[in-house]
CSV table of C-alpha atoms (C1' of nucleotides) in Angstrom, one decimal:
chain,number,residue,atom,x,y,z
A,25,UNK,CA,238.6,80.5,169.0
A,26,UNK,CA,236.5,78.0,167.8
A,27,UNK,CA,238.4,75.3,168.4
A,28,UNK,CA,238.5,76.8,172.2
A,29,UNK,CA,235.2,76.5,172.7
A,30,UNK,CA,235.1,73.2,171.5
A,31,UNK,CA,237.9,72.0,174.0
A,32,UNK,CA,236.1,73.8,176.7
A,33,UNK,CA,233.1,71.9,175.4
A,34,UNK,CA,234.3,68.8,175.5
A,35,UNK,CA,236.1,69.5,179.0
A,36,UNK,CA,232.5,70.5,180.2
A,37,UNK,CA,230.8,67.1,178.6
A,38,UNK,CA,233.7,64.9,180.0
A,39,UNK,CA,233.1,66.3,183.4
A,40,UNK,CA,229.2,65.5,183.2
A,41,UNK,CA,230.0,62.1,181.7
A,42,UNK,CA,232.3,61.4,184.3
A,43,UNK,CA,230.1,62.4,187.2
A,44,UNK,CA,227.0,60.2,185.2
A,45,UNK,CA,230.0,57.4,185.1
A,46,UNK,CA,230.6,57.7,189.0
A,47,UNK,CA,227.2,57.6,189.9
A,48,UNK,CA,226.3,54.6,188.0
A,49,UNK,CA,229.5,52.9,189.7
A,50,UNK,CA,228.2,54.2,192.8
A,51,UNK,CA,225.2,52.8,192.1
A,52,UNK,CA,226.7,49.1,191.5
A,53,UNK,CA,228.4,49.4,194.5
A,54,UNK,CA,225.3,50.0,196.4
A,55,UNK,CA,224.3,47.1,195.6
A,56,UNK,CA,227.5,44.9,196.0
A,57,UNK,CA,229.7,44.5,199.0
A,58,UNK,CA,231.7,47.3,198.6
A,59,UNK,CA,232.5,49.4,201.7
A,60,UNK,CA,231.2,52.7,202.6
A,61,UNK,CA,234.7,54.5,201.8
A,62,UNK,CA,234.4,53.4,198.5
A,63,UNK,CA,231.0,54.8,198.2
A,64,UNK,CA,231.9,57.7,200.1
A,65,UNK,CA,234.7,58.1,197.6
A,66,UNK,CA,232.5,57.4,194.4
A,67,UNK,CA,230.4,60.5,196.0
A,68,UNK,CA,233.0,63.2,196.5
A,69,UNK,CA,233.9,61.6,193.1
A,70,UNK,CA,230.8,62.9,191.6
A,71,UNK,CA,230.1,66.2,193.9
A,72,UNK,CA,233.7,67.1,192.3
A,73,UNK,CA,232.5,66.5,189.0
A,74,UNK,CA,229.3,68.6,188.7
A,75,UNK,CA,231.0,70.8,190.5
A,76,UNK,CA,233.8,71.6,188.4
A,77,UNK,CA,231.3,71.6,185.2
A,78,UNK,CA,229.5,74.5,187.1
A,79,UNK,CA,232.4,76.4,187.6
A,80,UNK,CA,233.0,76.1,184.0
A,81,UNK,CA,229.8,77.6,183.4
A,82,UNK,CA,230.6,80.1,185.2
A,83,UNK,CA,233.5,80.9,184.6
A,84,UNK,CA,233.2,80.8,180.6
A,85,UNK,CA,235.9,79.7,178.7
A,86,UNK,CA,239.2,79.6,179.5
A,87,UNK,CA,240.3,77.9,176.9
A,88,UNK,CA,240.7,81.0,175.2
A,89,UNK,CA,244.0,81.4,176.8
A,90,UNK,CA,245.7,78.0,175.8
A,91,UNK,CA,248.9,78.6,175.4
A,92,UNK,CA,250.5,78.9,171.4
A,93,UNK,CA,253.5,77.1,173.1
A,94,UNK,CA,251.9,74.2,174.0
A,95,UNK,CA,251.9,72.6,170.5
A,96,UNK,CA,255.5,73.8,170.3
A,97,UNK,CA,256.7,72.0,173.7
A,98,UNK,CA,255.3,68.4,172.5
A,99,UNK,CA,257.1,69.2,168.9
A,100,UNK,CA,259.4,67.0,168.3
A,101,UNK,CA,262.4,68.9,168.6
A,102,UNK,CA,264.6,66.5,170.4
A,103,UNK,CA,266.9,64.4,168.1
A,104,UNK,CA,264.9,61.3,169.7
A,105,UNK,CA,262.0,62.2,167.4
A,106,UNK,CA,264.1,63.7,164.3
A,107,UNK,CA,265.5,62.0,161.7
A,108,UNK,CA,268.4,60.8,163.3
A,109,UNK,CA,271.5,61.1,161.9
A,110,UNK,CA,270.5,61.6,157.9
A,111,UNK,CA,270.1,65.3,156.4
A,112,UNK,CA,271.6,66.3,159.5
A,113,UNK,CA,275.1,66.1,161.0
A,114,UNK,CA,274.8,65.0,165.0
A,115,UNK,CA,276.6,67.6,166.0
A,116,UNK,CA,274.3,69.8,164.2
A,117,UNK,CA,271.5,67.8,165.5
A,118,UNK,CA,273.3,68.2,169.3
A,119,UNK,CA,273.3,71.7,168.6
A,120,UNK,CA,269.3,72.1,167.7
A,121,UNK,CA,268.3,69.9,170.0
A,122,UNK,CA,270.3,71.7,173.0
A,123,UNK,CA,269.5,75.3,172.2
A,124,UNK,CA,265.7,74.3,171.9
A,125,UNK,CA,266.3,72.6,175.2
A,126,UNK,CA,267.3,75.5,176.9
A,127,UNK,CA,265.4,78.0,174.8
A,128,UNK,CA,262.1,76.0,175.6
A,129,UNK,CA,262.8,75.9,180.0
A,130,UNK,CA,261.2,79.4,180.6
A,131,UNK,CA,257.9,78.1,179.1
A,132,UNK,CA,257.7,74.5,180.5
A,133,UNK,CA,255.2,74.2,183.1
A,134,UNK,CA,256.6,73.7,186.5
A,135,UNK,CA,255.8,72.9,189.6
A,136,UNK,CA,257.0,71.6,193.3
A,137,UNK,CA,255.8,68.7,194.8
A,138,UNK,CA,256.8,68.0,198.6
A,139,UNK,CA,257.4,64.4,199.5
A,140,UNK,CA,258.3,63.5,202.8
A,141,UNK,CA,260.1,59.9,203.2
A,142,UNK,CA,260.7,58.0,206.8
A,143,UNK,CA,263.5,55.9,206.7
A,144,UNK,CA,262.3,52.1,207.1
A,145,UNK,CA,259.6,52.2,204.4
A,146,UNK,CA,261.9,51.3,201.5
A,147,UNK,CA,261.1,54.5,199.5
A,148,UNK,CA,263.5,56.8,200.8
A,149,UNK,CA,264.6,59.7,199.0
A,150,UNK,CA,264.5,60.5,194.8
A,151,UNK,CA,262.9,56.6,195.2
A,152,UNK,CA,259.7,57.9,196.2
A,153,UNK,CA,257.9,56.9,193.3
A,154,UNK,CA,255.4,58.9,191.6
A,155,UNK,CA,254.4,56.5,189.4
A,156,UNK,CA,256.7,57.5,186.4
A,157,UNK,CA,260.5,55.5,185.5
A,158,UNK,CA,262.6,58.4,185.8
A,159,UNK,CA,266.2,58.1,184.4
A,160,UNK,CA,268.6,59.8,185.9
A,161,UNK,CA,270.6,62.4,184.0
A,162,UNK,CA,272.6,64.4,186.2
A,163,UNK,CA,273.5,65.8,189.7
A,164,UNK,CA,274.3,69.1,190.5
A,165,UNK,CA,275.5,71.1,194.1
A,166,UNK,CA,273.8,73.9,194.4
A,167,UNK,CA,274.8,77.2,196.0
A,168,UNK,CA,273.6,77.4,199.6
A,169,UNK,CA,272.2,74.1,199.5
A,170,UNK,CA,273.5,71.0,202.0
A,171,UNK,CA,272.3,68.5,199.4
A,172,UNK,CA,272.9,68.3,196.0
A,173,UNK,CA,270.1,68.1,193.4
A,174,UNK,CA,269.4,65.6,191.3
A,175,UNK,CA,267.7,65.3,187.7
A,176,UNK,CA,265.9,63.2,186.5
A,177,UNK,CA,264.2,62.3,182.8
A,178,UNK,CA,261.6,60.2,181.9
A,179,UNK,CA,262.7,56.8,180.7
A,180,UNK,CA,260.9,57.4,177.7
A,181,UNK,CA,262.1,60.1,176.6
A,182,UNK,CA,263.9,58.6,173.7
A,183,UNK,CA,261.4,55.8,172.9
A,184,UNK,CA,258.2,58.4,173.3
A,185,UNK,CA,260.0,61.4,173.5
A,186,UNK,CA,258.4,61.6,176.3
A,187,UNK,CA,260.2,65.1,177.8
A,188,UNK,CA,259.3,65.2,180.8
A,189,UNK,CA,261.8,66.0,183.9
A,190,UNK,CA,262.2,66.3,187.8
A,191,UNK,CA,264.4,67.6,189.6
A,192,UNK,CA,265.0,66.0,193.4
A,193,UNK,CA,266.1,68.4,196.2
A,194,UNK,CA,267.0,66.7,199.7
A,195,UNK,CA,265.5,69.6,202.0
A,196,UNK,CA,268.1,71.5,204.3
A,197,UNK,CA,265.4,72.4,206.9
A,198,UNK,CA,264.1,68.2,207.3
A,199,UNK,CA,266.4,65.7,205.4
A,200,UNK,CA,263.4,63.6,205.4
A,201,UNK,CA,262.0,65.5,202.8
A,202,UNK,CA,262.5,65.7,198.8
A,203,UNK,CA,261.0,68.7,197.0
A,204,UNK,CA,260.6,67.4,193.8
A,205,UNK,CA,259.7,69.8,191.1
A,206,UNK,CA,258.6,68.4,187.7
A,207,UNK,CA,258.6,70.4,184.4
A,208,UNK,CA,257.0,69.3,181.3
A,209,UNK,CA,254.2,66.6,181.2
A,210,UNK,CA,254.2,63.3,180.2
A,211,UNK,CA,253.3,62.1,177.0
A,212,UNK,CA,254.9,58.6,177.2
A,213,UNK,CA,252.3,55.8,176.3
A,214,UNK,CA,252.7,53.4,179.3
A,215,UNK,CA,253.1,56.3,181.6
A,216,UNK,CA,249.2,57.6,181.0
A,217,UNK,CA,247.7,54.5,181.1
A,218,UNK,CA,249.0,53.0,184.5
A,219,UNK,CA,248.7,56.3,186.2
A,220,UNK,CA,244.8,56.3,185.4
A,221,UNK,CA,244.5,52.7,186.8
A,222,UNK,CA,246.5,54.0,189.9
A,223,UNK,CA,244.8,56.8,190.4
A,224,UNK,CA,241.7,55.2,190.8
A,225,UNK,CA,243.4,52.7,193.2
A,226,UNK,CA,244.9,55.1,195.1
A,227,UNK,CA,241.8,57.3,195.4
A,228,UNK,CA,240.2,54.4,196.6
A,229,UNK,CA,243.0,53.4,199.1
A,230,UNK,CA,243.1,57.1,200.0
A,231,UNK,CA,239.3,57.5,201.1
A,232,UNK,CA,239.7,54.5,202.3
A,233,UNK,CA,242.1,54.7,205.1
A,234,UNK,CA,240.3,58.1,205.8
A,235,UNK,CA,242.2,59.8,208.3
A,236,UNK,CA,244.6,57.8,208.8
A,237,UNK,CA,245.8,58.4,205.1
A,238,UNK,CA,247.0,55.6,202.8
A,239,UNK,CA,248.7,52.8,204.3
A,240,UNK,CA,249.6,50.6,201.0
A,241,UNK,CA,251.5,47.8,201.5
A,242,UNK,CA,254.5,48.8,199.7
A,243,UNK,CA,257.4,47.1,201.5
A,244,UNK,CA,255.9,43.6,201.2
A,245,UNK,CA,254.6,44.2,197.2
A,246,UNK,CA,257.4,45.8,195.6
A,247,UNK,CA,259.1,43.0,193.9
A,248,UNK,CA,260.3,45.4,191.5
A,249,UNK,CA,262.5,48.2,191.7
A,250,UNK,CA,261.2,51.5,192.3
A,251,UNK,CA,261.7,53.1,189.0
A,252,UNK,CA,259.9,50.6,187.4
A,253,UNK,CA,256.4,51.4,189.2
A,254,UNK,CA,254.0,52.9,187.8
A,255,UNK,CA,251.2,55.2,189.7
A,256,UNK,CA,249.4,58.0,189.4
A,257,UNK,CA,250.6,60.7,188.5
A,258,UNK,CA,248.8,61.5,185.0
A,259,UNK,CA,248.0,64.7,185.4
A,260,UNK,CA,251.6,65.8,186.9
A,261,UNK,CA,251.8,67.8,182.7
A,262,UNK,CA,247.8,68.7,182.8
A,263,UNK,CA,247.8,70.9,186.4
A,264,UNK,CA,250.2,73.7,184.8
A,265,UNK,CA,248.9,73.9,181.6
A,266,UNK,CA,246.6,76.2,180.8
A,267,UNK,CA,243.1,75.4,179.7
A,268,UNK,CA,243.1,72.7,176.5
A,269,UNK,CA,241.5,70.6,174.5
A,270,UNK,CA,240.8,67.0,175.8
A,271,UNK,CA,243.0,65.8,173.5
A,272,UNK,CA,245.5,68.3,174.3
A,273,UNK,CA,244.8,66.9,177.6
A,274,UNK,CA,245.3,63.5,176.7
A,275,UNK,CA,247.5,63.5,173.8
A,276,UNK,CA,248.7,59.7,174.3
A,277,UNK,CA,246.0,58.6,176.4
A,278,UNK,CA,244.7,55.5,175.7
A,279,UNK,CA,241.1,56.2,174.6
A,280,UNK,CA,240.1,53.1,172.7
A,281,UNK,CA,239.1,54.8,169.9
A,282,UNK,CA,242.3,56.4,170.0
A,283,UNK,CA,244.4,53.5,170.0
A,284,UNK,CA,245.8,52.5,166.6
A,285,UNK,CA,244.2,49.3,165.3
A,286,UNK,CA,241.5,47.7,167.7
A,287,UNK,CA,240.9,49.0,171.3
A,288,UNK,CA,241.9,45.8,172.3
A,289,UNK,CA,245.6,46.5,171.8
A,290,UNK,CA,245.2,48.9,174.3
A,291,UNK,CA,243.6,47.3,176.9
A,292,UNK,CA,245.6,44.3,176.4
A,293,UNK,CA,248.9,46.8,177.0
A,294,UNK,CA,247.0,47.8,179.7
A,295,UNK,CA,246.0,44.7,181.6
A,296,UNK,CA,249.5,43.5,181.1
A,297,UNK,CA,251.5,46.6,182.5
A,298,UNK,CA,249.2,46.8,185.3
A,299,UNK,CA,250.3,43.0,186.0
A,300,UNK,CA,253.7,43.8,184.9
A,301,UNK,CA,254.4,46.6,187.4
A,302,UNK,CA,252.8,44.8,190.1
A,303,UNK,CA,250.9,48.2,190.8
A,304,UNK,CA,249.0,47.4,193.1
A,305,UNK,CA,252.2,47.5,195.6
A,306,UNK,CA,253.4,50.7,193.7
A,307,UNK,CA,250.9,52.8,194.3
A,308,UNK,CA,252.0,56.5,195.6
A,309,UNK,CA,249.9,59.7,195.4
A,310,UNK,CA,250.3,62.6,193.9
A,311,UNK,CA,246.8,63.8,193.4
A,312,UNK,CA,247.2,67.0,192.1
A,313,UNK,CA,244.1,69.2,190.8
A,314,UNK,CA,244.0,68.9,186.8
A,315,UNK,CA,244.0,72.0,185.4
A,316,UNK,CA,240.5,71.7,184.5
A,317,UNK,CA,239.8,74.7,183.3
A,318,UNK,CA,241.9,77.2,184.8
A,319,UNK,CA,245.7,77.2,185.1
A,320,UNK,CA,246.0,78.9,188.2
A,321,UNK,CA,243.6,76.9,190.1
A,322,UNK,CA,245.8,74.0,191.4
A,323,UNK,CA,244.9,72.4,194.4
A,324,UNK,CA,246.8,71.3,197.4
A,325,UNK,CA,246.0,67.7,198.1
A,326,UNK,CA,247.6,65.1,200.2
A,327,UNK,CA,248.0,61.9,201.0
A,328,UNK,CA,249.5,59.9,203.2
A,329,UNK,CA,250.9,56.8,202.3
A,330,UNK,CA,253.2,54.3,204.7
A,331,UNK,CA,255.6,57.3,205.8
A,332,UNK,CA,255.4,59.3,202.5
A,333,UNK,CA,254.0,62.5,202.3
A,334,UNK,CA,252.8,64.0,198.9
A,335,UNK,CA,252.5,67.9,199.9
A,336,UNK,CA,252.1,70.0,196.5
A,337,UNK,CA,252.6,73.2,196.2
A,338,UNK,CA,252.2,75.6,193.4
A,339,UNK,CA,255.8,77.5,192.7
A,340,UNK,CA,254.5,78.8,189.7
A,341,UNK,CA,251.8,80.8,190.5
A,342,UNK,CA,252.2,84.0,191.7
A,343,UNK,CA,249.1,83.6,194.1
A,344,UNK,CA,248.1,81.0,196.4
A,345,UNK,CA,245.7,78.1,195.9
A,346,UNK,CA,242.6,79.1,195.2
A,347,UNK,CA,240.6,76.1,194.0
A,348,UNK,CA,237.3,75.9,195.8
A,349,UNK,CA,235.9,73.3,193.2
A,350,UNK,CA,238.0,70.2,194.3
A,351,UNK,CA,237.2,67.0,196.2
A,352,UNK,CA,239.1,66.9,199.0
A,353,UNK,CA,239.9,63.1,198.2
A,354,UNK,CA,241.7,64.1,195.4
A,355,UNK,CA,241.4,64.7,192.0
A,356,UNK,CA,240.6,62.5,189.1
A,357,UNK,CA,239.5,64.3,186.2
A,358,UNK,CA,239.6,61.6,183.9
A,359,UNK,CA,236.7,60.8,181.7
A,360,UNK,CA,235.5,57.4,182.5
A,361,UNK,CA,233.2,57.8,179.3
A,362,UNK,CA,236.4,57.6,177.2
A,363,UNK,CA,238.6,55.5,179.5
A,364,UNK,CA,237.7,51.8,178.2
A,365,UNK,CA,238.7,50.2,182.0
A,366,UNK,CA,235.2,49.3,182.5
A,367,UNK,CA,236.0,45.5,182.1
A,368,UNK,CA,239.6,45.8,183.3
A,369,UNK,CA,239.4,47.9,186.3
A,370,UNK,CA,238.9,46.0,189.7
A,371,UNK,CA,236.5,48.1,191.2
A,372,UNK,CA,235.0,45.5,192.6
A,373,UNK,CA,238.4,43.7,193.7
A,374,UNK,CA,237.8,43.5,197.8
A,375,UNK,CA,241.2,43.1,197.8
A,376,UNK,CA,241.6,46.9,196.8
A,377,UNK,CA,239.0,47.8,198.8
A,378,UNK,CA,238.7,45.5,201.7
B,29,DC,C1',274.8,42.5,176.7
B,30,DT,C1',271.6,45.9,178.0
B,31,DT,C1',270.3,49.5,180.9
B,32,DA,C1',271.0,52.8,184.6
B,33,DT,C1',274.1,55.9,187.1
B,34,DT,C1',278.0,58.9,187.8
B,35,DT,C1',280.5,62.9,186.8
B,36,DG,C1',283.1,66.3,184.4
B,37,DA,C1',282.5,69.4,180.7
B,38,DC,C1',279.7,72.3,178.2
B,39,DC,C1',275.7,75.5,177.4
B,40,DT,C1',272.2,78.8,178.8
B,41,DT,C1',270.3,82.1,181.7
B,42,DC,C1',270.5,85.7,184.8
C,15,DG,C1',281.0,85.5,185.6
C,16,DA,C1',278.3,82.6,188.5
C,17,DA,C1',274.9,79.3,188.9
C,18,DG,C1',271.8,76.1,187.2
C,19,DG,C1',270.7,72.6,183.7
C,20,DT,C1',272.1,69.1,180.3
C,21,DC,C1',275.1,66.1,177.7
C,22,DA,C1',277.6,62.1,177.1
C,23,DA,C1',281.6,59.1,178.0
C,24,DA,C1',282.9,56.1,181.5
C,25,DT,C1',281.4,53.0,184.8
C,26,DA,C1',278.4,50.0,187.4
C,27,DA,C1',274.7,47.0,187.9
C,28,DG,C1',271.5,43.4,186.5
DNA sequence: CTTATTTGACCTTC
DNA sequence: GAAGGTCAAATAAG
C-alpha cells in the first residue's frame, strides 16, 4: 500500500515536473524562432499535464489496484532469460516456457490499434511501422476472416526478452486497413528510448501540420527497411496496465541515473540509434493515452500521417473511452525531469519544426 | 554467414 | 473438437 502511494506520488510529481519542463521549453521557444504550432503544442503539452495531476488529486490513488501480475508478466520466464540449457533439459525448458506462454495470454494487456495504409506511400500493410522491429513468428487463417493474420514479436525478445507481440489483421470491411492489436509492453532497451525521441517529433510534426495531420516525409527518408524504424510507440505496454510505479512504468527506460555506469552511455546509445534509424523519416504515431493513473481511461487519439491512419481503440475495456484529461495532440506522459534529452533533443532543429 | 520469413505441427483455450 | 496462438525447421533474403 505504501509502496502505491509512493508510485502514485511519484506519477503525480512527474506530471508537475513535466508540465514545469514544458513551460520552460515553451518559454525558450518564445524567445527563438520556433513556430506557433510548436508553441501551441508545448501548451496543450502543459494544459495536459496539470491536468492529469488534478485528476489524480482527485481521483486518489489508483495505484492501489496495480495488478500482482504485473511483476509476474516481465519475469523472466521465457527460456531467453533462463539459464539456457544447464539444470534444465530444452525440452523441459520448451515445455515451461510454452505453458507459461499460454497460461500468461489471459492476463497480458491488450489492445487494438486501427491503422489505415494507402497504397503508394511505401508503408502498406503489417509495414506500417509503429516504431518497434517486430519479428515475425507466424501466420494463421482465421475462421470467417478473408485475410489471414499475422504475428508478430519483438525483435528483442531474445536479446531483452522483450515479450512483447502484435498481431496484424487485414480488415474484411476496407483492405486498406490493418487492425493491429498488441499484447504485452515493451521492455526492450532501444525500443524505449527511440520511441520517447519520436514521440516528441511526432507530436511536434502532429500539431504542426494541424489539420491537415502529419505529412512526414517517409517515402523520400526511409533508407532503411521498415522494421528497422523506430517511433513512438513507448507507451503501447503503459496504456493497459493498470496504475504503477514510475519505474514500473519505465522499467528499461533510460533515465540517466538509471543507466548502468555513467548517463553518458545512455545518451550516447541514444544519439547514435536516433542517427542510426534515420528516425526522423520513421516517424509514425501511435499516440495512445498512458495509462496515467487509471487503466480504463485510454484515449482515442489520431493522427494522420502521409496516408496512414493511427485509429486506437480500446478492445479491452468493457466501456467506452472516457478520458476527459487528455490533449487532444496526443499524449506524452513522459517526464522530461528524468528523461536526460535536454542536450540531445532538437527541439530547436527548424528542420523538425519548420 | 546472419537474420528474417514461411509454414506445418503442436499446444492451449473455449 | 475447433479455433487461435506459438514453435521451430526449412527456406529466403541481405
Amino acid at each position: 500500500m505504501e509502496k502505491a502511494m509512493d508510485g502514485e506520488q511519484k506519477t503525480l510529481i512527474a506530471e508537475l515536473t513535466q508540465g514545469k519542463e514544458l513551460a520552460e521549453q515553451l518559454r525558450k521557444h518564445l524567445n527563438s524562432i520556433s513556430s506557433p504550432e510548436t508553441r501551441q503544442f508545448l501548451v496543450e503539452k502543459i494544459l495536459s499535464s496539470y491536468e492529469k495531476a488534478l485528476s489524480m488529486l482527485n481521483w486518489g490513488p489508483c495505484a492501489v489496484e496495480i495488478k500482482p501480475t504485473i511483476s509476474t508478466l516481465e519475469s523472466p520466464y521465457y527460456y531467453a532469460n533462463s539459464s539456457p540449457r544447464s539444470d534444465v533439459s530444452d525440452q523441459d525448458c520448451k515445455d515451461h516456457y510454452q505453458k507459461n506462454v499460454f497460461k500468461k495470454r489471459k492476463t497480458e494487456p491488450r489492445w487494438t490499434e486501427q491503422v489505415k495504409a494507402c497504397s503508394g506511400t511505401g508503408l502498406e500493410g503489417p509495414h506500417v511501422d509503429d516504431g518497434y522491429s517486430w519479428r515475425k513468428y507466424g501466420q494463421k487463417d482465421i475462421l470467417g476472416a478473408n485475410f489471414p493474420r499475422g504475428y508478430y514479436r519483438c525483435t528483442h525478445r531474445h536479446s531483452q526478452g522483450c515479450l512483447a507481440t502484435k498481431q496484424v489483421q487485414r480488415s474484411d470491411q476496407d483492405p486498406t486497413i490493418f487492425e493491429i492489436t498488441y499484447r504485452g509492453r515493451h521492455t526492450c532497451f532501444k525500443a524505449s528510448r527511440l520511441a520517447v525521441a519520436s514521440a516528441s517529433l511526432i507530436n511536434a510534426k502532429c500539431s504542426k501540420q494541424g489539420k491537415d495531420g502529419c505529412q512526414l516525409e517517409q517515402p523520400e527518408q526511409k533508407p532503411k527497411p521498415l522494421k528497422e524504424y523506430s517511433s513512438f510507440n513507448f507507451r503501447e505496454g503503459l496504456k493497459s496496465q493498470e496504475c504503477e510505479t514510475v519505474d514500473d512504468i519505465f522499467p528499461f527506460f533510460s533515465f540517466p541515473d538509471a543507466s548502468s555506469g555513467n548517463g553518458d552511455e545512455g545518451n550516447d546509445i541514444f544519439k547514435e540509434s536516433m542517427m542510426e534509424n534515420d528516425f526522423l523519416g520513421s516517424l509514425s504515431p501511435a499516440f495512445i493515452s498512458p495509462a496515467t493513473s487509471d487503466s480504463s481511461h485510454l484515449v482515442m487519439s489520431r493522427c494522420h500521417m502521409n496516408g496512414i491512419d493511427h485509429n486506437v481503440k480500446t478492445p479491452e475495456s468493457n466501456s467506452p473511452t472516457t478520458s476527459t484529461t487528455n490533449s487532444s495532440i496526443g499524449d506524452w506522459d513522459i517526464s522530461l525531469d528524468n528523461v536526460d534529452f535536454d542536450n540531445d533533443f532538437p527541439f530547436d532543429n527548424p528542420e523538425l519544426f519548420a
